[in-house]
CSV table of C-alpha atoms in Angstrom, one decimal:
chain,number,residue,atom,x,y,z
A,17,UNK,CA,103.0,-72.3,62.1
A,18,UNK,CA,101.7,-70.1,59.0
A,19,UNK,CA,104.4,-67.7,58.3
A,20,UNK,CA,101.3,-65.0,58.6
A,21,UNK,CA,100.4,-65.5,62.1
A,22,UNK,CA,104.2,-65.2,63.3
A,23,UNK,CA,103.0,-61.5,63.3
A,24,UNK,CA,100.2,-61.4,65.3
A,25,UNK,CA,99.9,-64.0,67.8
A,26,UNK,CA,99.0,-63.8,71.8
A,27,UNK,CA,101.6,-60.4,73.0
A,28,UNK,CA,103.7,-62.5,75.5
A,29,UNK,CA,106.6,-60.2,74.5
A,30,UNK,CA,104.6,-57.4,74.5
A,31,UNK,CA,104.8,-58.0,78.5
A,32,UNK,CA,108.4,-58.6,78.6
A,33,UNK,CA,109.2,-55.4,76.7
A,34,UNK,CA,110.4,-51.9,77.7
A,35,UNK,CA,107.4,-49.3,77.9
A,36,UNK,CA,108.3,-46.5,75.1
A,37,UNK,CA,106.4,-44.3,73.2
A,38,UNK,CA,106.2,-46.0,69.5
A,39,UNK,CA,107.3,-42.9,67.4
A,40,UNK,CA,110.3,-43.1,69.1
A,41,UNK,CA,110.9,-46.5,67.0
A,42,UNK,CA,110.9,-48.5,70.0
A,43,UNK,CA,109.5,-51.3,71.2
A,44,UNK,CA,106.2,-50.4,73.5
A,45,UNK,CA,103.5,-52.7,75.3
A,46,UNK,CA,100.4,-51.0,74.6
A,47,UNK,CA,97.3,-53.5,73.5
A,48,UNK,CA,97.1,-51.2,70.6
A,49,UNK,CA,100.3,-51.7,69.4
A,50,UNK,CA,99.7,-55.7,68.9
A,51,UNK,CA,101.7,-55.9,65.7
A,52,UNK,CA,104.5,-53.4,66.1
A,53,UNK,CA,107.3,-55.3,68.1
A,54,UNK,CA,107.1,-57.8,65.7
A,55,UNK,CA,107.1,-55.3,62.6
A,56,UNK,CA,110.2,-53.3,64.4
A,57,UNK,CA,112.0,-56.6,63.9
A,58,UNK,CA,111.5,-57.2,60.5
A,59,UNK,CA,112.3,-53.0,59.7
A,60,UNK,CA,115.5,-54.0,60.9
A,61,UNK,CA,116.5,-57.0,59.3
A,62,UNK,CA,115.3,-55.2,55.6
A,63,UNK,CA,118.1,-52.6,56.4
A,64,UNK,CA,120.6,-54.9,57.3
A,65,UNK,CA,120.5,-56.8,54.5
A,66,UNK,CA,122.6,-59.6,53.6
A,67,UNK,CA,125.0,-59.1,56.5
A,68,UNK,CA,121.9,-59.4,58.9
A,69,UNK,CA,121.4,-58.4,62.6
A,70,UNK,CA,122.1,-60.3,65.9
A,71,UNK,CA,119.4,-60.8,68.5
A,72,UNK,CA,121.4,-58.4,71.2
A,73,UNK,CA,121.7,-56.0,68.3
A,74,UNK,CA,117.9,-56.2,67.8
A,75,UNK,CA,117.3,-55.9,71.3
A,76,UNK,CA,119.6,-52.8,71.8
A,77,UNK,CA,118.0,-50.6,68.9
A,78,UNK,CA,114.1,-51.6,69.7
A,79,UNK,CA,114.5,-51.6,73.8
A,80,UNK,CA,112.7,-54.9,73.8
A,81,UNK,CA,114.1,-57.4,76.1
A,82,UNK,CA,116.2,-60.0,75.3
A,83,UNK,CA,113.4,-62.8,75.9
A,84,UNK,CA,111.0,-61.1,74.0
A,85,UNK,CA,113.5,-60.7,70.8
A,86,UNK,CA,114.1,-64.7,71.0
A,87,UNK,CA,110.1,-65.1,71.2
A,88,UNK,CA,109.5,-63.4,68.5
A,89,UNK,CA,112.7,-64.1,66.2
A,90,UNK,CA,111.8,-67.4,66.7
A,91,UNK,CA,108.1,-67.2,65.5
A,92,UNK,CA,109.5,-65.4,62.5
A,93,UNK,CA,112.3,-67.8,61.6
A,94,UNK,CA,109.7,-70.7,62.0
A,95,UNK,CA,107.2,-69.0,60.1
A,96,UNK,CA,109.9,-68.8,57.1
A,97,UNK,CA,110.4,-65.1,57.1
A,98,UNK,CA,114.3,-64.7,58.3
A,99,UNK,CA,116.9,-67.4,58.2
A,100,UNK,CA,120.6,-67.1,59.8
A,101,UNK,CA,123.2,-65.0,58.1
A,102,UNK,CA,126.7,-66.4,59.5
A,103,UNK,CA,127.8,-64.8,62.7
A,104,UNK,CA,129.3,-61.5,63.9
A,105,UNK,CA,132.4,-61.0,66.3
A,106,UNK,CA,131.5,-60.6,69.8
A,107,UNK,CA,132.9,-58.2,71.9
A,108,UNK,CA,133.1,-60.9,75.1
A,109,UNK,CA,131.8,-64.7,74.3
A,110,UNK,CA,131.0,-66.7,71.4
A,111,UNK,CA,130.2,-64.6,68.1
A,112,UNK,CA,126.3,-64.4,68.0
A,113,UNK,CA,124.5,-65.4,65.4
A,114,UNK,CA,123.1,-62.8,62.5
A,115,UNK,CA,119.8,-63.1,61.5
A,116,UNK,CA,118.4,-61.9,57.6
A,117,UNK,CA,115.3,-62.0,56.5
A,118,UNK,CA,114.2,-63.9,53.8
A,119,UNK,CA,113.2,-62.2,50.0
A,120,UNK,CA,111.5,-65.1,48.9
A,121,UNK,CA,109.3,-65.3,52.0
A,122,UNK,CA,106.0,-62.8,50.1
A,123,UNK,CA,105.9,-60.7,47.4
A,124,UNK,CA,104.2,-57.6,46.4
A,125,UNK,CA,103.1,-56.1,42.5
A,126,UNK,CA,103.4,-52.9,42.0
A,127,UNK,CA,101.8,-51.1,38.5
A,128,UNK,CA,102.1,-48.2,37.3
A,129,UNK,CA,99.3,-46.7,35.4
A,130,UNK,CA,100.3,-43.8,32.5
A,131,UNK,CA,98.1,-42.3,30.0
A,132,UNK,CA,99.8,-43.8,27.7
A,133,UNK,CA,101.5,-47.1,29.1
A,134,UNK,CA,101.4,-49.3,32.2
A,135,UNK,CA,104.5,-50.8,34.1
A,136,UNK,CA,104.0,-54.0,36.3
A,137,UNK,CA,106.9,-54.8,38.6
A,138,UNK,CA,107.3,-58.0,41.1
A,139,UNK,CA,109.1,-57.4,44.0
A,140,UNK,CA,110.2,-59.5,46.9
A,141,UNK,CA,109.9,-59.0,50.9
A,142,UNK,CA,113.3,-57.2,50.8
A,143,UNK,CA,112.2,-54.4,48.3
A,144,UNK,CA,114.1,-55.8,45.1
A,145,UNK,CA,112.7,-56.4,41.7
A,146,UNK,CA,111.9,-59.9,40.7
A,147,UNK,CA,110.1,-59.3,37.3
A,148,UNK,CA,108.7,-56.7,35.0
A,149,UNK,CA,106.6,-56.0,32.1
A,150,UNK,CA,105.6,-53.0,30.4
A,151,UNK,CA,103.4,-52.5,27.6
A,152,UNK,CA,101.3,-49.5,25.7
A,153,UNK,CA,97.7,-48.6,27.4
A,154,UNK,CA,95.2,-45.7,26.7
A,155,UNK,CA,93.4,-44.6,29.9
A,156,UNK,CA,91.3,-43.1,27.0
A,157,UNK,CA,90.0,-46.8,26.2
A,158,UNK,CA,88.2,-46.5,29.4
A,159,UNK,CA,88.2,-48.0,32.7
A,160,UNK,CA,86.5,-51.3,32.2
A,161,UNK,CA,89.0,-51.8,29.2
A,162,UNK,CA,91.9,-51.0,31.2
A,163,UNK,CA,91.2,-52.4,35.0
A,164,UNK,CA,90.7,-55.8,32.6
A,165,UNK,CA,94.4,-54.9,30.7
A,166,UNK,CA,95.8,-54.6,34.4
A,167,UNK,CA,94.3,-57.7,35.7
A,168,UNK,CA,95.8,-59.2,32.3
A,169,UNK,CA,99.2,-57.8,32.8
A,170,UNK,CA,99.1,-59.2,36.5
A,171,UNK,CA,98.6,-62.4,35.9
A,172,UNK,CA,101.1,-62.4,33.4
A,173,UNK,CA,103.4,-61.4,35.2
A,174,UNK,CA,103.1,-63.8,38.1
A,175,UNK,CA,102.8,-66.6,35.5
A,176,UNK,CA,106.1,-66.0,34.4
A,177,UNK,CA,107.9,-65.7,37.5
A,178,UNK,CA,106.4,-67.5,40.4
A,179,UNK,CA,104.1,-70.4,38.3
A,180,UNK,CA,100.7,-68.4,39.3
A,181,UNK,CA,98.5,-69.6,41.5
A,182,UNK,CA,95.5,-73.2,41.0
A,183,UNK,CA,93.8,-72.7,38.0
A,184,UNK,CA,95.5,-70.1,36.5
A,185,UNK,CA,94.9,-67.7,39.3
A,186,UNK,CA,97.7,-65.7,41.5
A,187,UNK,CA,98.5,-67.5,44.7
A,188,UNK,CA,97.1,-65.9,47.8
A,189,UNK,CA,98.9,-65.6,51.0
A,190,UNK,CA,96.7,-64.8,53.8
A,191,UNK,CA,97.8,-61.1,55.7
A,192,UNK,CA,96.2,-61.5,58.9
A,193,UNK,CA,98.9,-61.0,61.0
A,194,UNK,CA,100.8,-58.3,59.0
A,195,UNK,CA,100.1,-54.6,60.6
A,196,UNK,CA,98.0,-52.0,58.8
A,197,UNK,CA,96.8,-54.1,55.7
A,198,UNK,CA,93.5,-53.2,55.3
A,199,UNK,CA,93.0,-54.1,58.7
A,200,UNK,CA,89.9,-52.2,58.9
A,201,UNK,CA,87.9,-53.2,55.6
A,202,UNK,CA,89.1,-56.7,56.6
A,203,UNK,CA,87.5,-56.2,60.6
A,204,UNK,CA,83.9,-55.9,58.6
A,205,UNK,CA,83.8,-59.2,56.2
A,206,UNK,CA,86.1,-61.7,57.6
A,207,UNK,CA,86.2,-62.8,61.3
A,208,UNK,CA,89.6,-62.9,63.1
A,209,UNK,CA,90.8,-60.9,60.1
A,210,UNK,CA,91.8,-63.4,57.4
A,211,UNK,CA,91.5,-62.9,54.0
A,212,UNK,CA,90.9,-66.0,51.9
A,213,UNK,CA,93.0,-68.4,53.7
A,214,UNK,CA,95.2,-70.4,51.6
A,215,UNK,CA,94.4,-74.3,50.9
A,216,UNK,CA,96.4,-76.8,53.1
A,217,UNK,CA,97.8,-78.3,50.3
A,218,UNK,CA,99.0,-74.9,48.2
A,219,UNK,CA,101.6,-74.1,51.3
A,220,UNK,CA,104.3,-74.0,48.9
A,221,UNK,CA,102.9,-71.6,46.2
A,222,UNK,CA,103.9,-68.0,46.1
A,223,UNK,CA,103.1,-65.7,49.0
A,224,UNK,CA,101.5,-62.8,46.9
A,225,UNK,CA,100.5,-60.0,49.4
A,226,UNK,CA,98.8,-57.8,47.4
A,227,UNK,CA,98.8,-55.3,44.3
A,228,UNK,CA,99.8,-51.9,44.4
A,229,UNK,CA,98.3,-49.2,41.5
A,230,UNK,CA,99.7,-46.0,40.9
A,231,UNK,CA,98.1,-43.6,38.3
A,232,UNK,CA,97.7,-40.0,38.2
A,233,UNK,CA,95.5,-37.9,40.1
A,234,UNK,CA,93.4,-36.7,41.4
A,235,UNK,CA,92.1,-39.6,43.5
A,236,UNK,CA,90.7,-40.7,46.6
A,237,UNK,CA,93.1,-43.0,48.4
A,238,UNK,CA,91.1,-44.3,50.9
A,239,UNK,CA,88.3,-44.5,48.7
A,240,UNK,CA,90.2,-46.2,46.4
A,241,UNK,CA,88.5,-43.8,43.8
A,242,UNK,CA,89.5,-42.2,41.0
A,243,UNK,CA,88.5,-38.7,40.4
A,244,UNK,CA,88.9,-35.2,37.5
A,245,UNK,CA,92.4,-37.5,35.9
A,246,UNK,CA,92.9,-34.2,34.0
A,247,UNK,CA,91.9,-35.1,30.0
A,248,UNK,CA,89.9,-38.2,31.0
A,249,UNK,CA,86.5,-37.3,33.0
A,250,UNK,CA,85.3,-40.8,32.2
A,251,UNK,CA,87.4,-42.2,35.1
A,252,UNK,CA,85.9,-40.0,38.1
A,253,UNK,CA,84.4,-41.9,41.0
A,254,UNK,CA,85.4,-45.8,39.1
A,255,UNK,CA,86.0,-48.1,41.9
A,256,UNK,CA,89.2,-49.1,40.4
A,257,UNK,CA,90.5,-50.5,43.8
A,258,UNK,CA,87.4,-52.5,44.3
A,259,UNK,CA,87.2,-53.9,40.7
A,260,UNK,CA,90.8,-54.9,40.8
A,261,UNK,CA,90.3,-57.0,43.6
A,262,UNK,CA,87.6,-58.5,42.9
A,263,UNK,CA,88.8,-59.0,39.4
A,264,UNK,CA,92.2,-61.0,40.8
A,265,UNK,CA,91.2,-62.0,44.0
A,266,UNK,CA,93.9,-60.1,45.7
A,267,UNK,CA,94.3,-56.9,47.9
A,268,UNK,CA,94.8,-53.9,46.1
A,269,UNK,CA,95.9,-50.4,47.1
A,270,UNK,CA,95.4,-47.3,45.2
A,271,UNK,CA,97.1,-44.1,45.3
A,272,UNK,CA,98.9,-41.4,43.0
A,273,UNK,CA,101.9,-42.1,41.2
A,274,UNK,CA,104.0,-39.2,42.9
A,275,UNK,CA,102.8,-40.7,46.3
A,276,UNK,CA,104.4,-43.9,45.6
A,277,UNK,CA,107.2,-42.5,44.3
A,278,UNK,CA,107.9,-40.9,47.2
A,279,UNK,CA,107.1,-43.6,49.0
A,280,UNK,CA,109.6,-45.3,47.7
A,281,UNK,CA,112.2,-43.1,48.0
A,282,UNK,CA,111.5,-42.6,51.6
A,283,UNK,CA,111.9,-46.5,52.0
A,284,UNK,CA,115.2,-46.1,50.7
A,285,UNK,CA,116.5,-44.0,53.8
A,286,UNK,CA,115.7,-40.8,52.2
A,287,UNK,CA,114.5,-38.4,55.6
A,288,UNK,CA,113.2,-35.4,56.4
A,289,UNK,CA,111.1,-33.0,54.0
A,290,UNK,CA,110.9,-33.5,50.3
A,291,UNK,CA,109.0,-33.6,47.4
A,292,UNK,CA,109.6,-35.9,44.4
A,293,UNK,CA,108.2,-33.9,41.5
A,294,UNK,CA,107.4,-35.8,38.1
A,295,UNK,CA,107.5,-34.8,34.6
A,296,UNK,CA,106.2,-37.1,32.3
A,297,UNK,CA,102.8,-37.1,31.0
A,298,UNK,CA,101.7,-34.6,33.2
A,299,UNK,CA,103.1,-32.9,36.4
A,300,UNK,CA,102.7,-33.6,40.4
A,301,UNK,CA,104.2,-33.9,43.3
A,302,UNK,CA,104.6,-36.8,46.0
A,303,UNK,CA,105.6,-34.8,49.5
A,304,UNK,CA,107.2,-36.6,52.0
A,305,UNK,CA,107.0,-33.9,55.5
A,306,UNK,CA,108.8,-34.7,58.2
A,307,UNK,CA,109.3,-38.5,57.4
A,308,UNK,CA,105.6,-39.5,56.5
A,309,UNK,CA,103.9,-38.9,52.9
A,310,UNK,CA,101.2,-36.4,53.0
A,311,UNK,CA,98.0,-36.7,51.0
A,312,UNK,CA,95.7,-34.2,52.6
A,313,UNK,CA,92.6,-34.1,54.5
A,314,UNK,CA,91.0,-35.4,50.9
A,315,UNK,CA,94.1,-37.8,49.9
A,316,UNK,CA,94.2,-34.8,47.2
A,317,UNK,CA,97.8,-32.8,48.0
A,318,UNK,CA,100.1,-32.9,45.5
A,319,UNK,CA,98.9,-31.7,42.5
A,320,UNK,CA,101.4,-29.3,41.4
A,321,UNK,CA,100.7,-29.3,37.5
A,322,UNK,CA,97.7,-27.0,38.1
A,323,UNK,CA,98.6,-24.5,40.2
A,324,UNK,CA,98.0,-21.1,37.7
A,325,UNK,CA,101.1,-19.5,37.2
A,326,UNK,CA,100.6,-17.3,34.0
A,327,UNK,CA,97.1,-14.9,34.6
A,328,UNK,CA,95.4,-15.6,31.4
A,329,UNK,CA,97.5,-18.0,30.4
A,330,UNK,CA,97.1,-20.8,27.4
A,331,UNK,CA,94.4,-23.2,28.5
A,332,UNK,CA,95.0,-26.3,30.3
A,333,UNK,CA,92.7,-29.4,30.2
A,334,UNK,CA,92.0,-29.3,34.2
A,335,UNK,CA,89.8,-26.2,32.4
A,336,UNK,CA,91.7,-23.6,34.2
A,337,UNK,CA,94.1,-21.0,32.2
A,338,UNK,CA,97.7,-21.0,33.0
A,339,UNK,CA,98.6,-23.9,35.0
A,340,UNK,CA,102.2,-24.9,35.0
A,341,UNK,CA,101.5,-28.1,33.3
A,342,UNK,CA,100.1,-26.7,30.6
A,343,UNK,CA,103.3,-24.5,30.3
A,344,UNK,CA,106.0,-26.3,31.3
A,345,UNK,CA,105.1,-29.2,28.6
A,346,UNK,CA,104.4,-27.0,26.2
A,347,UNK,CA,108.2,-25.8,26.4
A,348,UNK,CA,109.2,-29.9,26.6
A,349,UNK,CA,107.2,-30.0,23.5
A,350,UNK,CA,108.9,-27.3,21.2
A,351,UNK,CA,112.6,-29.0,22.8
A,352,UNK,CA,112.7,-25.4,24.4
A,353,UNK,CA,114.2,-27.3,28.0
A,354,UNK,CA,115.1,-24.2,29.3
A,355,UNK,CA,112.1,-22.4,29.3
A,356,UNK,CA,110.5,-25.5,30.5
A,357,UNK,CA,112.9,-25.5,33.6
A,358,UNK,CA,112.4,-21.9,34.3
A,359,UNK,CA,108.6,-22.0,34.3
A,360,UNK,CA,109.4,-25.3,36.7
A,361,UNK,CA,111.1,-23.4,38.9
A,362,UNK,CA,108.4,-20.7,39.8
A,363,UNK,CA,106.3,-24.0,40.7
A,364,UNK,CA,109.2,-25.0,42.7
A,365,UNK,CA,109.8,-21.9,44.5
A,366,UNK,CA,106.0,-21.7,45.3
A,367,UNK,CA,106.2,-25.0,46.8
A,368,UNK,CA,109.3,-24.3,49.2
A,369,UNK,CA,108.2,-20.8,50.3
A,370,UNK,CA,104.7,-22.6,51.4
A,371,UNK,CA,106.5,-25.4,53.6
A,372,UNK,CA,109.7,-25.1,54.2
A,373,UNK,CA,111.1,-28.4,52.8
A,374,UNK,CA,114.7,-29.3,52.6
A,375,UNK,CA,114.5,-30.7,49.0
A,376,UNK,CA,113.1,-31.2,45.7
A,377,UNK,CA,114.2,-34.6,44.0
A,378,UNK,CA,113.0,-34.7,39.6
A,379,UNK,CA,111.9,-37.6,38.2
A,380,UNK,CA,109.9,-38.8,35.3
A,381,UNK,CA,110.5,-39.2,31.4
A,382,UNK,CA,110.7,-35.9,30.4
A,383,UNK,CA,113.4,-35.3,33.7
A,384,UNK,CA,114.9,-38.5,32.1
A,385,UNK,CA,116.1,-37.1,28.7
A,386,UNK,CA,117.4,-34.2,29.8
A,387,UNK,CA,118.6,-34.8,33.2
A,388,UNK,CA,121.1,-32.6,33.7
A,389,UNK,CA,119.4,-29.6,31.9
A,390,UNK,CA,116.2,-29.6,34.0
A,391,UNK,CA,118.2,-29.6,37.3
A,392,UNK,CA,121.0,-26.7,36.3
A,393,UNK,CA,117.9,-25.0,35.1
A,394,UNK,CA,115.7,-25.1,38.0
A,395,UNK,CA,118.8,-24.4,40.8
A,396,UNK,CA,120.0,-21.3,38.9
A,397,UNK,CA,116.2,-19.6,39.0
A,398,UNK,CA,116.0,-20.6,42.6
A,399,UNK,CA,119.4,-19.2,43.9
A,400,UNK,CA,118.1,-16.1,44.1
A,401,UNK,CA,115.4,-16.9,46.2
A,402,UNK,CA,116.0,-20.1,48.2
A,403,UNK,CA,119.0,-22.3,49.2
A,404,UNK,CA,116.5,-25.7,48.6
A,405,UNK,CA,118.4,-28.6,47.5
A,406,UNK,CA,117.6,-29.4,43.7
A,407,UNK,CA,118.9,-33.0,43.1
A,408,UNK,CA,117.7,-35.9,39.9
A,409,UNK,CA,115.3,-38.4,41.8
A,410,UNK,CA,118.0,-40.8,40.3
A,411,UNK,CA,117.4,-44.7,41.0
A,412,UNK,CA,115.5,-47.5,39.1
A,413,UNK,CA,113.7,-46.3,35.7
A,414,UNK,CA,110.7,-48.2,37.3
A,415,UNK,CA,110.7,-46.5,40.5
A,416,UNK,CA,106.9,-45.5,40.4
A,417,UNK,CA,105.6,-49.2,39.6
A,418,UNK,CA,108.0,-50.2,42.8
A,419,UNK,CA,106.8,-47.5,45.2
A,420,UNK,CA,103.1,-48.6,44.2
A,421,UNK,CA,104.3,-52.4,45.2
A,422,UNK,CA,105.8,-50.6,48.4
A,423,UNK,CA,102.2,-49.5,49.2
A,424,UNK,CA,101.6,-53.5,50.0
A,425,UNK,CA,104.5,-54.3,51.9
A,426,UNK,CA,105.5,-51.4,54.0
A,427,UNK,CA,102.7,-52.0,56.9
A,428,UNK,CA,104.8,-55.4,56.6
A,429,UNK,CA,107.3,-53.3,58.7
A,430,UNK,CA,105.1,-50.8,59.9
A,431,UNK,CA,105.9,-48.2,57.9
A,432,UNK,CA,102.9,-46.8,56.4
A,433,UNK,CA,100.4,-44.0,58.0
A,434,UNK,CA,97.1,-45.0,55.8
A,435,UNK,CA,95.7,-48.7,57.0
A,436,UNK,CA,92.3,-47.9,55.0
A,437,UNK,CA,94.0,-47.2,51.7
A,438,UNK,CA,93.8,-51.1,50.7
A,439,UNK,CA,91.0,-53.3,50.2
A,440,UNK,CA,90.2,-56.4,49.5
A,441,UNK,CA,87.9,-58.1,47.4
């Protein structure tokens, strides 16, 4: 069996399982739902870990019955996705055995795109980091220039850690069982949704799933789209998705860089209401409300640089007067890191008087080298106003380039809310 259609096949266990409503996290039977018993099941044996799960244990949290966990454990473990972990104590009966799943089953990229420099991260099916590179771009060079530097940088990458793909290219693995990939773009060119399917004799090469990009906004998601990236009007409306693809051969997904850095964190066990706002080259938020990321009717929420906090203020190059970006990096610029927390703290504020969210998490360069200033600065302008929880984003320095990989292989495990956003080529 290809270790792609252990997702997907004929819902026997669908039958055999409990009825439940699916944003309860358990297992239901609708025909809708083909994919999600089997992506429940692999959500819990990425947080397990190395210490893995038993089948009663899987059974117990997802309401599925015990037949339909062996059907579809079984599928998986044939398939190559999970392999046995040892065995945990019973509480009656022989200790059962622990399943794991298996990081070198599929990979994802991630790449983060500055305006001045672009990350490219591997990482496998559990979420860790297999490779990086990072080298110096200029989305001022343009976006043929650049979507070619990024297809570059991508097959470098794989190169060096997984041998590539035949003639140079990155080895495909076919998604057509995985939930939420692009399932709709895929529905209109390919019948029974497969996407390239991989050569008989290239079994054994690297199960690439996709490429994730992350850039600033504004942008279309679902689109795929770039749109006004503040300072470089060339790139509004460039089918960057699209080209990608086409350009590698593999699905891409496109979203902001906040978004997938608070995708990330969210995958991480991070819960409730948040917003993960950057400093670096510029300034914007990723919100994560009530356990899902928001982009907005438009895929545009988040952009937090440009809300106009100073009347008449110094001019910014959205072409407004005032923003907080222009402001707040202004201050960063002069080493004035006070000022430049205080002027982030009236954004801050803003933000959690409109909706109410438990915390704000800081990330990015600028957060970075001065850590501990920005957050004492920020949580004593807000005391007077707001009990919100001020904390560092902390985590990996790459954490954008891995949330934009995490854009590929969350529907893995059903945890995404945006099937559209990927295409392929």
């Amino acid at each position: 069996m290809h270790w792609a259609n252990a997702i997907g096949p004929p819902g026997e266990e669908a039958a055999a399982s409990a009825t439940a409503d699916p944003g309860s996290g358990q297992g239901g039977n609708l025909s809708l739902l083909r994919n999600h018993n089997a992506s429940l099941v692999l959500d819990l044996l990425r947080k397990a870990g190395e210490d893995g799960i038993s089948r009663p244990e899987i059974a117990d949290y997802t309401g599925l019955t015990p037949q339909a966990v062996s059907k579809i454990t079984a599928r998986l473990r044939q398939a190559g996705l999970l392999a046995e972990a040892g065995r945990h104590p019973s509480t009656g009966g022989k200790p059962r055995t622990a399943l794991r799943l298996e990081p070198s089953a599929a990979y994802a990229v991630g790449v983060q795109l500055d305006r001045d420099e672009m990350t490219a991260v591997l990482l496998d099916l559990s979420g860790s980091r297999v490779a990086t590179r990072a080298v110096s771009a200029d989305l001022g060079a343009g976006p043929d220039v650049v979507t070619g530097q990024v297809a570059d940088q991508v097959r470098a990458l794989l190169a060096q850690s997984l041998g590539g793909g035949p003639g140079g290219r990155p080895a495909r693995a076919r998604v057509a069982g995985f939930p939420d990939v692009g399932e709709r773009t895929r529905a209109r060119q390919e019948p029974e949704g497969l996407v390239d399917p991989v050569d008989e004799g290239d079994q054994g090469a690297a199960r690439v799933l996709g490429v994730g990009v992350a850039m600033p906004g504004p942008l279309d998601h679902r689109a795929g789209v770039p749109l006004r990236v503040t300072g470089y009007p060339e790139w509004d409306g460039y089918r960057l998705r699209d080209e990608l693809a086409g350009r590698l051969g593999l699905p891409v997904a496109l979203d902001k860089d906040t978004n997938a850095a608070a995708l990330g964190i969210l995958l991480q066990g991070e819960s409730g209401s948040f917003a993960y706002v950057h400093i670096g080259t510029g300034i914007g938020a990723g919100l994560v409300l009530e356990g899902a990321v928001y982009r907005g009717v438009r895929t545009g929420a988040g952009e937090f640089g440009h809300q106009v906090v100073q009347l008449d203020g110094p001019s910014c190059a959205c072409g407004k007067r005032g923003c907080l970006e222009a402001l707040c990096l202004a201050a960063i610029a002069r080493g004035d890191v006070a000022e430049a927390a205080r002027v982030l703290a009236v954004g801050v504020t803003n933000l959690a008087e409109l909706l109410d969210i438990d915390q704000v998490l800081l990330g990015g360069r600028a957060v970075a080298a001065a850590e501990a200033e920005f957050v004492r600065g920020v949580r004593a302008a807000l005391r007077s106003r707001t009990r919100l929880m001020v904390a560092p984003a902390g985590g990996s320095a790459y954490r954008i380039a891995e949330g934009a990989a995490q854009l590929v292989l969350a529907p893995v495990f059903g945890r995404t809310e945006a099937p559209a956003g990927l295409r392929t080529h």
